[in-house]
Short mmCIF file of C-alpha atoms and ligand atoms in Angstrom, two decimals:
data_model
loop_
_atom_site.label_atom_id
_atom_site.label_comp_id
_atom_site.label_asym_id
_atom_site.label_seq_id
_atom_site.Cartn_x
_atom_site.Cartn_y
_atom_site.Cartn_z
CA MET A 1 0.00 0.00 0.00
CA SER A 2 1.42 3.37 -0.94
CA ARG A 3 1.62 5.95 1.84
CA ARG A 4 0.52 9.51 1.27
CA PRO A 5 3.46 11.90 1.53
CA ARG A 6 3.53 13.86 4.78
CA PRO A 7 3.24 17.61 4.58
CA ALA A 8 6.74 19.08 4.59
CA GLY A 9 8.16 19.72 8.04
CA ARG A 10 5.46 17.90 10.01
CA GLU A 11 7.88 15.43 11.55
CA GLY A 12 10.08 18.30 12.66
CA GLN A 13 7.35 20.16 14.47
CA PRO A 14 7.47 18.40 17.86
CA ALA A 15 11.24 18.93 17.91
CA ARG A 16 10.85 22.60 16.97
CA ARG A 17 8.15 23.17 19.61
CA ALA A 18 10.42 21.55 22.18
CA ALA A 19 13.37 23.62 20.96
CA LEU A 20 11.36 26.80 21.51
CA SER A 21 10.54 25.89 25.14
CA LEU A 22 14.09 24.76 25.79
CA PHE A 23 15.62 27.90 24.27
CA LEU A 24 13.35 30.15 26.35
CA ALA A 25 13.93 28.13 29.54
CA VAL A 26 17.70 28.47 29.14
CA LEU A 27 17.66 32.15 28.23
CA GLU A 28 15.01 33.37 30.67
CA GLU A 29 15.82 31.17 33.65
CA ARG A 30 19.58 31.24 33.12
CA ARG A 31 19.71 27.45 33.28
CA THR A 32 22.20 25.38 31.31
CA LEU A 33 20.96 23.06 28.58
CA ASP A 34 21.71 20.11 30.85
CA GLU A 35 19.67 21.66 33.65
CA ALA A 36 16.74 22.61 31.41
CA GLU A 37 16.60 19.48 29.24
CA PRO A 38 14.56 17.34 31.68
CA ALA A 39 11.62 19.60 30.68
CA LEU A 40 11.63 17.71 27.36
CA GLN A 41 10.69 14.43 29.01
CA GLY A 42 7.95 12.67 27.14
CA LEU A 43 9.37 13.62 23.74
CA ALA A 44 10.67 10.79 21.54
CA PRO A 45 14.47 10.45 21.93
CA GLU A 46 15.13 11.47 18.32
CA ALA A 47 13.01 14.64 18.58
CA ARG A 48 14.60 15.43 21.91
CA ALA A 49 18.11 15.11 20.49
CA ARG A 50 17.10 17.22 17.49
CA ALA A 51 15.63 19.94 19.73
CA ARG A 52 18.73 20.04 21.87
CA ARG A 53 21.02 20.21 18.83
CA LEU A 54 19.03 23.08 17.33
CA VAL A 55 19.05 25.06 20.59
CA ALA A 56 22.79 24.52 21.06
CA GLU A 57 23.52 25.61 17.47
CA THR A 58 21.30 28.66 17.93
CA PHE A 59 23.22 29.77 21.02
CA ARG A 60 26.51 29.09 19.21
CA GLY A 61 25.52 31.33 16.30
CA LEU A 62 23.22 33.75 18.13
CA ALA A 63 25.22 36.88 17.31
CA ARG A 64 25.13 35.93 13.63
CA ALA A 65 21.39 35.21 13.67
CA ASP A 66 20.74 38.55 15.39
CA ALA A 67 22.90 40.39 12.85
CA LEU A 68 20.87 38.87 10.00
CA LEU A 69 17.55 39.59 11.69
CA ALA A 70 18.23 43.14 12.89
CA PRO A 71 17.56 45.01 9.60
CA HIS A 72 14.18 43.27 9.31
CA LEU A 73 12.87 44.03 12.80
CA ARG A 74 11.44 47.48 13.46
CA ARG A 75 10.91 46.72 17.17
CA ARG A 76 11.82 43.82 19.43
CA PRO A 77 9.23 41.05 18.95
CA PRO A 78 7.63 39.25 21.91
CA ALA A 79 9.88 36.58 23.45
CA ALA A 80 8.35 33.53 21.74
CA ALA A 81 8.32 35.14 18.28
CA LEU A 82 11.89 36.35 18.64
CA ALA A 83 12.98 32.88 19.76
CA ALA A 84 11.23 31.34 16.74
CA LEU A 85 13.00 33.80 14.44
CA ARG A 86 16.40 33.04 15.94
CA LEU A 87 15.92 29.27 15.85
CA GLY A 88 14.46 29.40 12.34
CA THR A 89 17.25 31.62 11.05
CA VAL A 90 19.91 29.23 12.31
CA GLU A 91 18.09 26.30 10.76
CA LEU A 92 17.87 28.08 7.43
CA ALA A 93 21.49 29.22 7.57
CA GLN A 94 22.56 25.65 8.16
CA GLY A 95 20.69 24.23 5.20
CA GLY A 96 17.19 23.57 6.55
CA ALA A 97 14.56 23.21 3.78
CA ALA A 98 12.93 26.65 3.55
CA HIS A 99 9.33 25.52 3.08
CA GLY A 100 9.23 23.19 6.07
CA VAL A 101 11.21 25.48 8.37
CA VAL A 102 9.12 28.60 7.65
CA ASN A 103 5.75 26.81 7.79
CA ASP A 104 6.54 25.06 11.04
CA TRP A 105 7.74 28.16 12.84
CA VAL A 106 4.73 30.15 11.62
CA GLN A 107 2.36 27.47 12.95
CA ILE A 108 4.20 27.24 16.25
CA VAL A 109 4.10 31.00 16.78
CA ALA A 110 0.41 31.07 15.86
CA GLY A 111 -0.24 29.01 18.99
CA ALA A 112 1.91 31.10 21.32
CA GLY A 113 1.91 34.62 22.75
CA ARG A 114 -0.78 37.29 23.14
CA LYS A 115 -1.16 38.56 19.56
CA PRO A 116 -0.70 35.38 17.53
CA ALA A 117 -2.04 36.76 14.24
CA ALA A 118 0.42 39.66 14.14
CA ALA A 119 3.31 37.48 15.26
CA ARG A 120 2.40 34.89 12.65
CA GLY A 121 2.52 37.41 9.81
CA MET A 122 5.77 38.93 11.01
CA VAL A 123 7.51 35.55 11.49
CA ASN A 124 6.33 34.43 8.07
CA ALA A 125 7.61 37.57 6.34
CA VAL A 126 10.95 37.69 8.16
CA LEU A 127 11.74 34.00 7.86
CA ARG A 128 11.04 34.12 4.13
CA LYS A 129 13.68 36.82 3.88
CA MET A 130 16.01 34.70 5.99
CA ALA A 131 15.45 31.75 3.67
CA ALA A 132 16.77 33.90 0.84
CA GLU A 133 19.62 35.57 2.75
CA ALA A 134 20.87 33.39 5.56
CA PRO A 135 22.49 30.45 3.71
CA GLU A 136 24.72 32.77 1.65
CA ARG A 137 25.53 35.35 4.28
CA TRP A 138 26.03 33.16 7.37
CA LYS A 139 29.69 32.32 6.84
CA THR A 140 30.58 35.88 5.88
CA LEU A 141 29.46 37.23 9.27
CA PRO A 142 31.99 37.82 12.07
CA VAL A 143 32.81 34.99 14.47
CA PRO A 144 30.77 35.60 17.65
CA GLU A 145 32.88 37.15 20.40
CA MET A 146 33.11 36.02 24.01
CA PRO A 147 31.35 38.36 26.43
CA ALA A 148 33.55 41.17 27.76
CA TRP A 149 33.88 39.68 31.29
CA LEU A 150 35.52 36.62 29.72
CA ARG A 151 37.22 38.11 26.67
CA GLY A 152 39.03 40.73 28.77
CA PRO A 153 41.00 38.30 31.00
CA VAL A 154 41.58 35.86 28.10
CA ALA A 155 43.02 38.55 25.81
CA GLU A 156 45.05 39.96 28.69
CA ALA A 157 46.54 36.54 29.46
CA TRP A 158 47.28 35.28 25.93
CA GLY A 159 46.69 38.17 23.55
CA GLU A 160 44.09 39.23 20.99
CA ALA A 161 45.04 36.60 18.42
CA ALA A 162 44.56 33.79 20.96
CA ALA A 163 41.19 35.23 22.03
CA ALA A 164 40.07 35.26 18.38
CA ALA A 165 41.35 31.70 17.85
CA ILE A 166 39.45 30.55 20.95
CA GLU A 167 36.29 32.18 19.57
CA ALA A 168 36.78 30.37 16.27
CA ALA A 169 37.09 27.10 18.21
CA HIS A 170 33.87 27.88 20.11
CA LEU A 171 32.07 28.39 16.80
CA ALA A 172 33.52 25.19 15.31
CA GLY A 173 32.22 23.04 18.19
CA ALA A 174 33.76 19.90 19.59
CA PRO A 175 34.24 16.34 18.37
CA LEU A 176 33.19 13.36 20.50
CA ASP A 177 36.01 12.19 22.78
CA LEU A 178 35.93 8.91 24.68
CA THR A 179 38.06 7.36 27.40
CA ALA A 180 38.60 3.60 27.15
CA LYS A 181 38.17 1.45 30.23
CA GLY A 182 40.77 -0.95 28.84
CA ASP A 183 43.24 -0.80 25.95
CA PRO A 184 42.62 2.45 24.01
CA ALA A 185 44.31 1.23 20.80
CA ALA A 186 42.10 -1.87 20.61
CA LEU A 187 38.97 0.19 21.26
CA ALA A 188 40.00 2.80 18.66
CA ALA A 189 40.33 0.04 16.06
CA ARG A 190 36.93 -1.40 17.06
CA LEU A 191 35.16 1.98 16.84
CA GLY A 192 37.08 3.33 13.87
CA ALA A 193 38.10 6.24 16.11
CA GLU A 194 41.26 8.34 16.04
CA LEU A 195 43.62 7.45 18.87
CA LEU A 196 44.88 10.78 20.22
CA PRO A 197 48.50 11.09 21.41
CA THR A 198 47.28 11.49 25.00
CA GLY A 199 45.35 8.19 24.88
CA SER A 200 41.81 9.49 24.37
CA LEU A 201 39.70 8.39 21.39
CA ARG A 202 38.15 10.86 18.99
CA LEU A 203 35.08 10.50 16.77
CA PRO A 204 33.47 13.15 14.59
CA ARG A 205 30.97 15.52 16.10
CA GLY A 206 27.38 14.29 16.07
CA ALA A 207 28.04 10.56 16.56
CA GLN A 208 25.16 9.01 18.51
CA VAL A 209 26.71 7.95 21.79
CA SER A 210 24.35 5.18 22.93
CA ALA A 211 24.44 3.53 19.47
CA LEU A 212 28.24 3.09 19.50
CA PRO A 213 29.61 -0.42 20.09
CA GLY A 214 30.57 -1.06 23.70
CA PHE A 215 28.29 1.58 25.27
CA ALA A 216 25.95 -0.86 26.98
CA GLU A 217 28.92 -3.03 27.97
CA GLY A 218 30.59 -0.02 29.61
CA ASP A 219 33.81 -0.30 27.60
CA TRP A 220 34.24 3.48 27.49
CA TRP A 221 32.75 6.77 28.61
CA VAL A 222 32.43 10.22 27.05
CA GLN A 223 35.19 12.55 28.27
CA ASP A 224 36.99 15.40 26.55
CA ALA A 225 40.68 14.68 25.91
CA GLY A 226 41.61 17.60 28.18
CA ALA A 227 39.36 16.38 30.99
CA ALA A 228 41.13 13.01 30.89
CA LEU A 229 44.54 14.49 31.75
CA PRO A 230 44.13 15.34 35.48
CA ALA A 231 43.56 11.70 36.49
CA LEU A 232 46.55 10.66 34.35
CA ALA A 233 48.66 13.28 36.15
CA LEU A 234 47.60 11.85 39.53
CA ALA A 235 48.81 8.42 38.28
CA PRO A 236 46.92 6.30 40.82
CA ARG A 237 48.48 2.97 41.73
CA PRO A 238 46.52 -0.28 42.10
CA ALA A 239 44.95 -0.52 45.58
CA GLU A 240 46.07 3.01 46.46
CA ARG A 241 43.57 5.01 48.54
CA VAL A 242 42.57 7.95 46.35
CA LEU A 243 40.23 10.82 47.17
CA ASP A 244 38.24 12.31 44.29
CA LEU A 245 36.84 15.67 45.43
CA CYS A 246 33.97 17.21 43.43
CA ALA A 247 33.49 13.98 41.56
CA ALA A 248 30.17 14.12 39.70
CA PRO A 249 29.29 13.03 37.04
CA GLY A 250 32.30 10.79 37.51
CA GLY A 251 34.50 10.81 34.41
CA LYS A 252 37.62 11.08 36.54
CA THR A 253 36.25 8.70 39.20
CA MET A 254 35.97 6.03 36.50
CA GLN A 255 39.54 6.66 35.31
CA LEU A 256 40.86 6.33 38.86
CA ALA A 257 38.80 3.20 39.56
CA ALA A 258 39.78 1.65 36.21
CA ALA A 259 43.44 2.10 37.23
CA GLY A 260 42.70 -0.13 40.23
CA ALA A 261 42.69 2.55 42.94
CA LYS A 262 40.36 2.40 45.98
CA VAL A 263 38.45 5.57 45.27
CA THR A 264 36.42 7.70 47.65
CA ALA A 265 34.36 10.09 45.52
CA VAL A 266 32.82 13.15 47.17
CA ASP A 267 30.29 15.55 45.72
CA LEU A 268 27.97 18.09 47.30
CA SER A 269 25.06 17.14 45.05
CA ALA A 270 23.34 13.85 45.84
CA ALA A 271 21.48 14.09 42.51
CA ARG A 272 24.72 14.45 40.55
CA LEU A 273 26.29 11.67 42.61
CA GLU A 274 23.48 9.42 41.41
CA ARG A 275 24.92 9.89 37.91
CA VAL A 276 28.33 8.74 39.19
CA SER A 277 26.60 5.68 40.56
CA GLN A 278 24.92 4.97 37.20
CA ASN A 279 28.18 5.51 35.32
CA LEU A 280 30.03 3.14 37.64
CA ALA A 281 27.29 0.53 37.26
CA ARG A 282 27.44 0.75 33.45
CA THR A 283 31.22 0.40 33.39
CA GLY A 284 31.38 -2.29 36.09
CA LEU A 285 33.68 -0.14 38.24
CA SER A 286 33.37 0.71 41.91
CA ALA A 287 34.04 3.58 44.28
CA ARG A 288 32.83 4.72 47.70
CA LEU A 289 30.43 7.63 47.11
CA LEU A 290 29.84 10.37 49.67
CA ALA A 291 27.31 13.17 49.25
CA GLU A 292 28.84 15.95 51.32
CA ASP A 293 30.62 19.27 51.14
CA ALA A 294 34.22 18.47 50.24
CA ARG A 295 35.31 21.09 52.78
CA ALA A 296 33.75 18.97 55.53
CA HIS A 297 35.15 15.62 54.41
CA GLN A 298 36.84 13.79 57.27
CA GLY A 299 39.08 10.91 56.32
CA GLY A 300 42.52 10.02 55.14
CA PRO A 301 45.27 10.89 55.18
CA TYR A 302 45.28 10.07 51.48
CA GLU A 303 48.25 9.28 49.25
CA ALA A 304 46.59 10.93 46.30
CA ILE A 305 43.84 13.53 45.94
CA LEU A 306 42.20 14.85 42.79
CA LEU A 307 40.39 18.16 43.20
CA ASP A 308 38.31 19.06 40.14
CA ALA A 309 36.93 22.24 41.62
CA PRO A 310 33.61 23.85 40.64
CA CYS A 311 34.35 26.73 38.29
CA SER A 312 32.95 29.00 35.58
CA ALA A 313 33.21 26.08 33.08
CA THR A 314 34.32 28.61 30.47
CA GLY A 315 36.72 26.02 29.02
CA THR A 316 33.73 23.98 27.84
CA ILE A 317 31.94 26.60 25.71
CA ARG A 318 32.54 24.48 22.59
CA ARG A 319 30.25 21.87 24.16
CA HIS A 320 28.06 24.30 26.11
CA PRO A 321 27.51 27.26 23.77
CA GLU A 322 24.71 28.62 25.98
CA LEU A 323 27.15 29.56 28.75
CA PRO A 324 28.15 33.00 27.39
CA HIS A 325 24.44 33.88 27.11
CA ILE A 326 23.42 32.91 30.65
CA ARG A 327 26.43 33.98 32.73
CA ASP A 328 27.63 37.49 33.42
CA GLY A 329 30.79 36.75 35.36
CA SER A 330 29.28 37.85 38.66
CA GLY A 331 29.71 34.39 40.19
CA VAL A 332 33.43 34.11 39.51
CA ALA A 333 34.69 35.78 42.70
CA ALA A 334 32.63 33.41 44.88
CA LEU A 335 33.88 30.42 42.87
CA CYS A 336 37.49 31.54 43.34
CA ALA A 337 36.94 31.80 47.11
CA LEU A 338 35.39 28.31 47.16
CA GLN A 339 38.27 26.89 45.09
CA ALA A 340 40.80 28.25 47.60
CA GLU A 341 38.88 26.74 50.53
CA LEU A 342 38.71 23.39 48.75
CA VAL A 343 42.47 23.46 48.11
CA ASP A 344 43.14 24.26 51.77
CA HIS A 345 41.02 21.36 52.96
CA ALA A 346 42.53 18.97 50.40
CA VAL A 347 46.03 19.84 51.64
CA GLN A 348 44.98 18.94 55.19
CA LEU A 349 43.74 15.54 54.01
CA LEU A 350 47.00 14.74 52.22
CA ALA A 351 49.55 12.30 53.73
CA PRO A 352 53.18 13.48 53.91
CA GLY A 353 54.66 12.76 50.48
CA GLY A 354 51.13 12.59 49.05
CA ARG A 355 50.13 13.94 45.60
CA LEU A 356 47.49 16.55 44.89
CA VAL A 357 46.19 17.42 41.43
CA TYR A 358 44.08 20.56 41.17
CA CYS A 359 42.14 21.33 38.01
CA THR A 360 39.36 23.51 36.61
CA CYS A 361 37.68 23.53 33.19
CA SER A 362 38.04 27.30 33.09
CA LEU A 363 39.65 29.77 30.70
CA LEU A 364 40.10 32.27 33.51
CA PRO A 365 43.60 32.45 34.98
CA ALA A 366 41.98 33.48 38.29
CA GLU A 367 40.55 29.95 38.55
CA GLY A 368 43.76 28.28 37.37
CA GLU A 369 47.24 29.75 37.36
CA ALA A 370 46.43 32.24 40.16
CA GLN A 371 44.93 29.51 42.36
CA ALA A 372 48.03 27.35 41.96
CA GLU A 373 50.34 30.23 42.89
CA ALA A 374 48.19 31.20 45.87
CA ALA A 375 48.06 27.58 47.11
CA LEU A 376 51.88 27.43 47.19
CA ALA A 377 52.05 30.78 48.98
CA ARG A 378 49.54 29.65 51.65
CA HIS A 379 51.04 26.18 52.19
CA PRO A 380 54.81 26.10 52.74
CA GLY A 381 54.63 22.28 52.95
CA LEU A 382 53.36 22.05 49.37
CA ARG A 383 55.71 21.81 46.38
CA PRO A 384 54.97 21.90 42.64
CA ASP A 385 55.35 18.48 41.01
CA PRO A 386 56.02 19.31 37.34
CA GLU A 387 57.21 15.77 36.51
CA ALA A 388 53.67 14.54 37.19
CA LEU A 389 52.60 16.54 34.16
CA ASP A 390 55.10 14.86 31.80
CA LEU A 391 52.33 12.88 30.19
CA PRO A 392 52.36 11.19 26.77
CA GLY A 393 51.15 13.46 24.00
CA ILE A 394 51.47 16.74 25.92
CA GLU A 395 52.54 19.60 23.65
CA THR A 396 55.33 21.85 24.90
CA ASP A 397 53.24 25.00 24.50
CA TRP A 398 50.69 23.64 26.99
CA ARG A 399 53.30 23.87 29.78
CA VAL A 400 53.17 26.99 31.92
CA PRO A 401 55.14 27.76 35.09
CA GLN A 402 52.13 26.84 37.24
CA GLY A 403 51.20 23.61 35.47
CA LEU A 404 49.37 22.79 32.24
CA ARG A 405 47.20 25.28 30.38
CA LEU A 406 44.92 23.84 27.73
CA ARG A 407 42.93 26.11 25.43
CA PRO A 408 40.20 25.32 22.88
CA ASP A 409 42.44 26.65 20.09
CA HIS A 410 45.13 24.10 20.94
CA TRP A 411 45.26 21.05 18.65
CA ALA A 412 43.36 23.12 16.07
CA GLN A 413 44.18 20.67 13.26
CA ARG A 414 42.89 17.76 15.31
CA GLY A 415 39.59 19.41 16.28
CA GLY A 416 40.60 21.27 19.45
CA ILE A 417 40.48 20.42 23.14
CA ASP A 418 38.49 21.86 26.06
CA GLY A 419 40.03 24.67 28.08
CA PHE A 420 41.55 23.32 31.30
CA PHE A 421 44.09 24.25 33.91
CA ILE A 422 45.92 21.45 35.71
CA ALA A 423 48.48 21.75 38.51
CA ALA A 424 50.26 18.93 40.34
CA PHE A 425 51.66 19.25 43.88
CA ARG A 426 53.36 17.09 46.48
CA ARG A 427 53.13 17.53 50.23
CA VAL A 428 56.65 17.50 51.62
CA ALA A 429 55.84 18.18 55.27
C1 SAM B 1 33.67 20.32 37.47
S1 SAM B 1 32.40 19.39 38.19
C2 SAM B 1 33.24 17.89 38.50
C3 SAM B 1 33.42 16.98 37.31
C4 SAM B 1 33.89 15.60 37.71
N1 SAM B 1 35.11 15.63 38.48
C5 SAM B 1 34.09 14.68 36.53
O1 SAM B 1 35.22 14.43 36.11
O2 SAM B 1 33.10 14.15 36.01
C6 SAM B 1 32.33 20.12 39.78
C7 SAM B 1 31.48 19.38 40.81
O3 SAM B 1 31.69 20.01 42.07
C8 SAM B 1 30.54 19.80 42.86
N2 SAM B 1 30.63 20.73 44.01
C9 SAM B 1 30.38 22.05 44.04
N3 SAM B 1 30.64 22.54 45.26
C10 SAM B 1 31.07 21.50 46.02
C11 SAM B 1 31.49 21.36 47.37
N4 SAM B 1 31.53 22.41 48.20
N5 SAM B 1 31.85 20.14 47.81
C12 SAM B 1 31.81 19.06 46.97
N6 SAM B 1 31.42 19.14 45.69
C13 SAM B 1 31.06 20.34 45.21
C14 SAM B 1 29.40 20.02 41.90
O4 SAM B 1 28.23 19.37 42.36
C15 SAM B 1 29.97 19.39 40.60
O5 SAM B 1 29.51 18.08 40.47
#
């Protein structure tokens, strides 16, 4: 029996409706995509993934979409109509079929807001113009800049050219990196992945994680190549008692446990610790999990401590393009104070001769290099341990006096790496 063709765009409409709610939830409530995504529960997994992808791409290219839209908007449209225009423009710029995209967004807007008829006409007219303009003009528009609170310190630390290169990396997005539970070379061959010099595996952006071989068996987990380095720098030994502070969702906990260490993993958030538990169950690894403030942890002394401190997460903008649109830098001072308190407590929990690795996925030197310097100034019994950072595959220009500085523009030919700062210390007294 022949099936009647579906009207263009109909199968995309649930995803687009969901994208509109998700986009508004992130922007208006200042929640990350991860925090807001549970609102999409009930949507088929494919539509959910499509909605999330569209919202992420819209935040990534928002400055470009706004530049294209501006000449066609006499006044700022109501929130839902503006969101539809931004999402629709990005879809069109990235090759979406004009008829389906425009019709769907017009229908969606017709059911939202206080003056649906006016909004409907405006969205229809503007998106038709975008269908004609956006695909050609998109790539000619400037690369979106980081917000001033972030761009300022980045350009001051590494210069204008580096800031621009980091912005280009944010726009390019990130590939899919995995960490193997066992032999990385064997897993790379099995998955057809690139084996990176640091031991991580790399697949092209957009690969569907749960469909990859070995996911259900727990043979690997998703982890940026930069995020995999701190646990390698700690170099846990089999049966060694290791403390993993600020552990959720557990990428580093799994690395430490896979190396055979007896891991105690601490995180303030019981909900996030539940994800560590699920990750450990999937990978068949184990660790002792404690939901508590790391500053109150009593235990040890430990031979090895990993402190992956909460931070601005500005090193992960490639993967979390909404961050520049929902943060204003006002939380950074409090994060820096918390990081220092966490370092101080970690030092107290360290056995004489013990190793401490401190890291943050931040581009801000205040959360990285400055924290490492301040820790040494506050703790005369702490020494830098630069040899711990002599890891396979490390490029010489990642080394800085305080430790390792990774930036998204590093490894540009390979597809980049998340921004990270990593310092290694030893307690000598
Ligand atoms: C950068 S994430 C950790 C990522 C994790 N190490 C991994 O590799 O998957 C920071 C974590 O710190 C936790 N956190 C924030 N403040 C904390 C505190 N005072 N004590 C313990 N954990 C805290 C957050 O809940 C969050 O899970």
